[in-house]
Each structure stands twice: as C-alpha cells, then as structure tokens.
N, C-alpha and C. Protein backbone atom coordinates (compact mmCIF):
# COMPACT_ATOMS: atom_id res chain seq x y z
N MET A 1 39.11 -159.21 -48.78
CA MET A 1 40.34 -159.67 -49.40
C MET A 1 40.87 -158.60 -50.34
N LEU A 2 42.18 -158.52 -50.44
CA LEU A 2 42.85 -157.69 -51.44
C LEU A 2 43.62 -158.63 -52.37
N PHE A 3 43.61 -158.32 -53.64
CA PHE A 3 44.22 -159.18 -54.64
C PHE A 3 45.37 -158.47 -55.34
N VAL A 4 46.31 -159.27 -55.87
CA VAL A 4 47.47 -158.74 -56.57
C VAL A 4 47.55 -159.42 -57.94
N ALA A 5 47.42 -158.62 -59.00
CA ALA A 5 47.53 -159.14 -60.36
C ALA A 5 48.99 -159.51 -60.66
N ASP A 6 49.17 -160.37 -61.64
CA ASP A 6 50.53 -160.78 -62.03
C ASP A 6 51.40 -159.59 -62.40
N SER A 7 50.80 -158.61 -63.08
CA SER A 7 51.57 -157.43 -63.50
C SER A 7 52.11 -156.66 -62.29
N ALA A 8 51.31 -156.54 -61.24
CA ALA A 8 51.74 -155.84 -60.03
C ALA A 8 52.77 -156.67 -59.27
N LYS A 9 52.57 -157.97 -59.22
CA LYS A 9 53.52 -158.85 -58.53
C LYS A 9 54.92 -158.71 -59.13
N GLU A 10 54.99 -158.71 -60.44
CA GLU A 10 56.29 -158.60 -61.12
C GLU A 10 56.95 -157.25 -60.83
N ARG A 11 56.18 -156.18 -60.88
CA ARG A 11 56.74 -154.85 -60.61
C ARG A 11 57.18 -154.71 -59.15
N LEU A 12 56.41 -155.27 -58.22
CA LEU A 12 56.80 -155.24 -56.80
C LEU A 12 58.12 -155.98 -56.60
N ARG A 13 58.29 -157.12 -57.29
CA ARG A 13 59.54 -157.87 -57.20
C ARG A 13 60.72 -157.03 -57.70
N GLU A 14 60.51 -156.32 -58.81
CA GLU A 14 61.56 -155.47 -59.37
C GLU A 14 61.95 -154.35 -58.40
N ILE A 15 60.96 -153.75 -57.78
CA ILE A 15 61.22 -152.66 -56.83
C ILE A 15 61.97 -153.18 -55.62
N ARG A 16 61.54 -154.33 -55.10
CA ARG A 16 62.23 -154.93 -53.94
C ARG A 16 63.71 -155.19 -54.25
N GLU A 17 63.96 -155.74 -55.42
CA GLU A 17 65.34 -156.02 -55.82
C GLU A 17 66.15 -154.74 -55.95
N ALA A 18 65.58 -153.73 -56.58
CA ALA A 18 66.29 -152.46 -56.78
C ALA A 18 66.62 -151.78 -55.45
N LYS A 19 65.72 -151.93 -54.47
CA LYS A 19 65.93 -151.29 -53.16
C LYS A 19 66.61 -152.22 -52.16
N SER A 20 66.91 -153.44 -52.59
CA SER A 20 67.54 -154.45 -51.71
C SER A 20 66.77 -154.64 -50.42
N LEU A 21 65.45 -154.74 -50.53
CA LEU A 21 64.61 -154.93 -49.34
C LEU A 21 64.64 -156.39 -48.90
N PRO A 22 64.72 -156.62 -47.59
CA PRO A 22 64.70 -158.00 -47.08
C PRO A 22 63.35 -158.66 -47.34
N GLU A 23 63.31 -159.98 -47.22
CA GLU A 23 62.11 -160.77 -47.49
C GLU A 23 60.95 -160.43 -46.56
N ASN A 24 61.23 -159.91 -45.36
CA ASN A 24 60.16 -159.66 -44.39
C ASN A 24 59.37 -158.37 -44.69
N TYR A 25 59.75 -157.62 -45.71
CA TYR A 25 59.01 -156.40 -46.06
C TYR A 25 57.77 -156.78 -46.88
N PHE A 26 56.66 -156.17 -46.53
CA PHE A 26 55.40 -156.41 -47.22
C PHE A 26 54.89 -155.08 -47.78
N LEU A 27 53.86 -155.17 -48.61
CA LEU A 27 53.26 -153.98 -49.19
C LEU A 27 52.17 -153.47 -48.26
N ARG A 28 52.29 -152.20 -47.86
CA ARG A 28 51.26 -151.56 -47.04
C ARG A 28 50.46 -150.63 -47.96
N VAL A 29 49.15 -150.82 -47.93
CA VAL A 29 48.23 -150.01 -48.73
C VAL A 29 47.36 -149.21 -47.76
N SER A 30 47.19 -147.93 -48.04
CA SER A 30 46.31 -147.12 -47.20
C SER A 30 45.56 -146.12 -48.07
N ILE A 31 44.50 -145.59 -47.49
CA ILE A 31 43.68 -144.59 -48.14
C ILE A 31 43.85 -143.28 -47.39
N THR A 32 44.10 -142.21 -48.12
CA THR A 32 44.25 -140.89 -47.52
C THR A 32 43.26 -139.92 -48.16
N SER A 33 42.97 -138.84 -47.47
CA SER A 33 42.11 -137.80 -48.04
C SER A 33 42.91 -137.01 -49.05
N GLY A 34 42.27 -136.68 -50.16
CA GLY A 34 42.94 -135.85 -51.16
C GLY A 34 42.68 -136.32 -52.56
N GLY A 35 43.24 -135.62 -53.50
CA GLY A 35 43.07 -135.95 -54.91
C GLY A 35 41.82 -135.32 -55.48
N CYS A 36 41.65 -135.45 -56.76
CA CYS A 36 40.52 -134.85 -57.48
C CYS A 36 39.17 -135.35 -56.98
N SER A 37 39.11 -136.63 -56.61
CA SER A 37 37.83 -137.23 -56.25
C SER A 37 37.62 -137.39 -54.75
N GLY A 38 38.61 -137.02 -53.94
CA GLY A 38 38.41 -137.02 -52.50
C GLY A 38 39.24 -138.01 -51.71
N LEU A 39 39.54 -139.18 -52.29
CA LEU A 39 40.33 -140.20 -51.59
C LEU A 39 41.45 -140.67 -52.51
N SER A 40 42.63 -140.91 -51.93
CA SER A 40 43.79 -141.34 -52.71
C SER A 40 44.38 -142.62 -52.14
N TYR A 41 45.00 -143.40 -53.01
CA TYR A 41 45.69 -144.61 -52.62
C TYR A 41 47.12 -144.27 -52.24
N LYS A 42 47.65 -144.97 -51.24
CA LYS A 42 49.05 -144.80 -50.85
C LYS A 42 49.67 -146.19 -50.72
N LEU A 43 50.83 -146.38 -51.35
CA LEU A 43 51.54 -147.65 -51.31
C LEU A 43 52.92 -147.44 -50.72
N ASP A 44 53.31 -148.30 -49.79
CA ASP A 44 54.64 -148.26 -49.19
C ASP A 44 55.07 -149.68 -48.86
N PHE A 45 56.37 -149.87 -48.71
CA PHE A 45 56.86 -151.12 -48.15
C PHE A 45 57.07 -150.90 -46.66
N ASP A 46 56.78 -151.93 -45.87
CA ASP A 46 56.86 -151.83 -44.42
C ASP A 46 57.27 -153.18 -43.87
N ASP A 47 57.78 -153.18 -42.64
CA ASP A 47 58.12 -154.45 -42.00
C ASP A 47 57.55 -154.56 -40.58
N GLU A 48 56.66 -153.63 -40.22
CA GLU A 48 56.06 -153.66 -38.89
C GLU A 48 54.54 -153.66 -38.97
N LEU A 49 53.94 -154.68 -38.38
CA LEU A 49 52.49 -154.75 -38.32
C LEU A 49 51.97 -153.89 -37.18
N GLN A 50 50.83 -153.27 -37.40
CA GLN A 50 50.16 -152.48 -36.38
C GLN A 50 49.00 -153.32 -35.81
N PRO A 51 48.53 -152.99 -34.59
CA PRO A 51 47.54 -153.84 -33.92
C PRO A 51 46.26 -154.12 -34.72
N ARG A 52 45.75 -153.17 -35.48
CA ARG A 52 44.49 -153.38 -36.20
C ARG A 52 44.68 -153.64 -37.70
N ASP A 53 45.89 -154.01 -38.08
CA ASP A 53 46.17 -154.29 -39.49
C ASP A 53 45.41 -155.52 -39.98
N GLN A 54 45.00 -155.45 -41.23
CA GLN A 54 44.39 -156.57 -41.93
C GLN A 54 45.48 -157.11 -42.86
N VAL A 55 45.74 -158.41 -42.81
CA VAL A 55 46.81 -159.03 -43.57
C VAL A 55 46.22 -159.99 -44.59
N PHE A 56 46.66 -159.86 -45.85
CA PHE A 56 46.16 -160.70 -46.93
C PHE A 56 47.34 -161.28 -47.70
N GLU A 57 47.18 -162.50 -48.15
CA GLU A 57 48.16 -163.18 -48.98
C GLU A 57 47.49 -163.49 -50.32
N ASP A 58 48.08 -163.01 -51.41
CA ASP A 58 47.56 -163.34 -52.72
C ASP A 58 48.69 -163.33 -53.73
N ASN A 59 48.70 -164.35 -54.57
CA ASN A 59 49.67 -164.43 -55.67
C ASN A 59 51.10 -164.31 -55.17
N GLY A 60 51.38 -164.85 -53.98
CA GLY A 60 52.72 -164.82 -53.42
C GLY A 60 53.11 -163.51 -52.76
N GLU A 61 52.18 -162.57 -52.66
CA GLU A 61 52.46 -161.27 -52.05
C GLU A 61 51.67 -161.10 -50.76
N THR A 62 52.28 -160.45 -49.78
CA THR A 62 51.59 -160.08 -48.55
C THR A 62 51.21 -158.62 -48.66
N VAL A 63 49.92 -158.35 -48.51
CA VAL A 63 49.39 -156.99 -48.58
C VAL A 63 48.74 -156.70 -47.23
N VAL A 64 49.09 -155.54 -46.66
CA VAL A 64 48.60 -155.16 -45.34
C VAL A 64 47.93 -153.79 -45.44
N CYS A 65 46.82 -153.64 -44.75
CA CYS A 65 46.19 -152.33 -44.67
C CYS A 65 45.52 -152.18 -43.30
N ASP A 66 45.31 -150.94 -42.90
CA ASP A 66 44.60 -150.69 -41.65
C ASP A 66 43.11 -150.97 -41.88
N LEU A 67 42.38 -151.14 -40.80
CA LEU A 67 40.97 -151.51 -40.90
C LEU A 67 40.14 -150.46 -41.64
N LYS A 68 40.37 -149.19 -41.38
CA LYS A 68 39.61 -148.12 -42.04
C LYS A 68 39.84 -148.15 -43.55
N SER A 69 41.10 -148.32 -43.98
CA SER A 69 41.40 -148.38 -45.41
C SER A 69 40.77 -149.60 -46.05
N PHE A 70 40.72 -150.71 -45.32
CA PHE A 70 40.14 -151.93 -45.88
C PHE A 70 38.67 -151.74 -46.23
N LEU A 71 37.96 -150.92 -45.48
CA LEU A 71 36.55 -150.67 -45.78
C LEU A 71 36.38 -150.09 -47.18
N TYR A 72 37.37 -149.32 -47.65
CA TYR A 72 37.34 -148.74 -49.00
C TYR A 72 37.92 -149.69 -50.05
N LEU A 73 38.77 -150.62 -49.62
CA LEU A 73 39.54 -151.45 -50.55
C LEU A 73 39.03 -152.88 -50.71
N CYS A 74 38.06 -153.28 -49.93
CA CYS A 74 37.58 -154.66 -49.93
C CYS A 74 37.33 -155.17 -51.35
N ASN A 75 37.94 -156.32 -51.67
CA ASN A 75 37.82 -156.99 -52.97
C ASN A 75 38.45 -156.23 -54.13
N SER A 76 39.39 -155.33 -53.84
CA SER A 76 40.11 -154.60 -54.88
C SER A 76 41.31 -155.41 -55.37
N THR A 77 41.73 -155.14 -56.59
CA THR A 77 42.90 -155.80 -57.18
C THR A 77 43.93 -154.75 -57.55
N LEU A 78 45.16 -154.93 -57.07
CA LEU A 78 46.27 -154.06 -57.43
C LEU A 78 46.83 -154.52 -58.77
N GLU A 79 46.94 -153.59 -59.71
CA GLU A 79 47.46 -153.89 -61.04
C GLU A 79 48.59 -152.93 -61.36
N PHE A 80 49.39 -153.27 -62.38
CA PHE A 80 50.46 -152.39 -62.83
C PHE A 80 50.41 -152.33 -64.35
N SER A 81 50.53 -151.11 -64.87
CA SER A 81 50.56 -150.92 -66.31
C SER A 81 51.82 -150.15 -66.68
N GLY A 82 52.50 -150.61 -67.67
CA GLY A 82 53.68 -149.91 -68.15
C GLY A 82 53.48 -149.38 -69.54
N GLY A 83 52.23 -149.27 -69.97
CA GLY A 83 51.90 -148.87 -71.33
C GLY A 83 52.05 -147.39 -71.60
N LEU A 84 51.84 -147.02 -72.84
CA LEU A 84 51.97 -145.64 -73.28
C LEU A 84 50.88 -144.73 -72.71
N ASP A 85 49.74 -145.32 -72.37
CA ASP A 85 48.64 -144.51 -71.87
C ASP A 85 48.75 -144.22 -70.37
N GLY A 86 49.84 -144.56 -69.77
CA GLY A 86 50.04 -144.30 -68.35
C GLY A 86 50.77 -145.46 -67.71
N SER A 87 51.72 -145.16 -66.89
CA SER A 87 52.51 -146.18 -66.25
C SER A 87 52.35 -146.06 -64.74
N GLY A 88 52.19 -147.18 -64.09
CA GLY A 88 52.13 -147.17 -62.65
C GLY A 88 51.14 -148.15 -62.09
N PHE A 89 51.05 -148.16 -60.77
CA PHE A 89 50.12 -149.02 -60.07
C PHE A 89 48.73 -148.39 -60.10
N ALA A 90 47.72 -149.24 -60.14
CA ALA A 90 46.34 -148.78 -60.11
C ALA A 90 45.50 -149.87 -59.44
N PHE A 91 44.43 -149.46 -58.83
CA PHE A 91 43.51 -150.40 -58.22
C PHE A 91 42.27 -150.56 -59.07
N ASN A 92 41.86 -151.79 -59.26
CA ASN A 92 40.55 -152.10 -59.81
C ASN A 92 39.67 -152.24 -58.57
N ASN A 93 38.96 -151.17 -58.22
CA ASN A 93 38.23 -151.08 -56.96
C ASN A 93 36.72 -151.10 -57.21
N PRO A 94 36.06 -152.22 -56.87
CA PRO A 94 34.62 -152.30 -57.10
C PRO A 94 33.80 -151.38 -56.19
N ASN A 95 34.42 -150.82 -55.17
CA ASN A 95 33.73 -149.93 -54.23
C ASN A 95 33.70 -148.49 -54.70
N ALA A 96 34.54 -148.14 -55.65
CA ALA A 96 34.63 -146.75 -56.13
C ALA A 96 33.42 -146.42 -57.00
N THR A 97 32.78 -145.30 -56.69
CA THR A 97 31.65 -144.85 -57.50
C THR A 97 32.09 -143.85 -58.55
N ARG A 98 33.27 -143.26 -58.33
CA ARG A 98 33.82 -142.27 -59.26
C ARG A 98 35.33 -142.28 -59.13
N GLU A 99 36.04 -142.16 -60.24
CA GLU A 99 37.50 -142.07 -60.24
C GLU A 99 37.91 -140.87 -61.08
N CYS A 100 39.03 -140.25 -60.70
CA CYS A 100 39.52 -139.14 -61.50
C CYS A 100 40.17 -139.69 -62.77
N GLY A 101 40.43 -138.83 -63.73
CA GLY A 101 41.00 -139.25 -65.00
C GLY A 101 42.38 -139.86 -64.88
N CYS A 102 43.16 -139.43 -63.91
CA CYS A 102 44.51 -139.96 -63.77
C CYS A 102 44.53 -141.27 -63.00
N GLY A 103 43.42 -141.65 -62.36
CA GLY A 103 43.35 -142.90 -61.64
C GLY A 103 43.98 -142.89 -60.27
N GLU A 104 44.38 -141.72 -59.79
CA GLU A 104 45.06 -141.65 -58.50
C GLU A 104 44.11 -141.38 -57.35
N SER A 105 42.87 -141.00 -57.63
CA SER A 105 41.92 -140.77 -56.56
C SER A 105 40.54 -141.30 -56.95
N PHE A 106 39.69 -141.46 -55.93
CA PHE A 106 38.38 -142.03 -56.15
C PHE A 106 37.41 -141.54 -55.08
N ALA A 107 36.15 -141.86 -55.27
CA ALA A 107 35.12 -141.54 -54.29
C ALA A 107 34.26 -142.78 -54.10
N VAL A 108 33.60 -142.88 -52.95
CA VAL A 108 32.67 -143.99 -52.69
C VAL A 108 31.32 -143.42 -52.31
C-alpha cells in the first residue's frame, strides 16, 4: 500500500487546480536511478494505466506505480512540507536504509 498524508493531499489538489487537470488524472510515482544515494523518487500526473501498474486509493487520492517501483515504495507515505527548512514532497519510506540530506534520493 502507498499512503497520502493530509499535507500532500492538499498540495496535490492545489496543483491540479492550477494546471486545470481533469478528474481522471492520478498521481504516478516511480523510482529512478540517480541522486546522492542511488535511487530517486519521481512524481507525475498521468491518465493512462499500464498493464503492470499497482493502483492504490488513500485519503481520497489515487496513487499508481509500476511493480518494480512498488517494491521500493511498499508502505511509504507521501508528505508535503512548506516550511522554512525545505519545501516540497517527500516520502516517509520504511524501506530506505539511507537517505541523502536533501531527501530526494535513498538507498535500500
């Protein structure tokens, strides 16, 4: 399962409104190689499901990821912070053994 914190839900709503995205667009999360720690998170809006996609509903949001990415993301929570110490989306990922200081990459 992938989870969406209230803070992330609100920010996703704001982005959808600003971009005038239709209701059928969902959040696609994927893991790519790169970053200080080896793996990076990627977030996009999408409206097309792929054959091996994993689909999750939490807190009124639909989150989709490919099967390979889900292996790294299982039981993670998407959060959003707008504070002075850094603004943006971040994952609380129980599978990560190491994260870089900026929070944009991790290792397992």
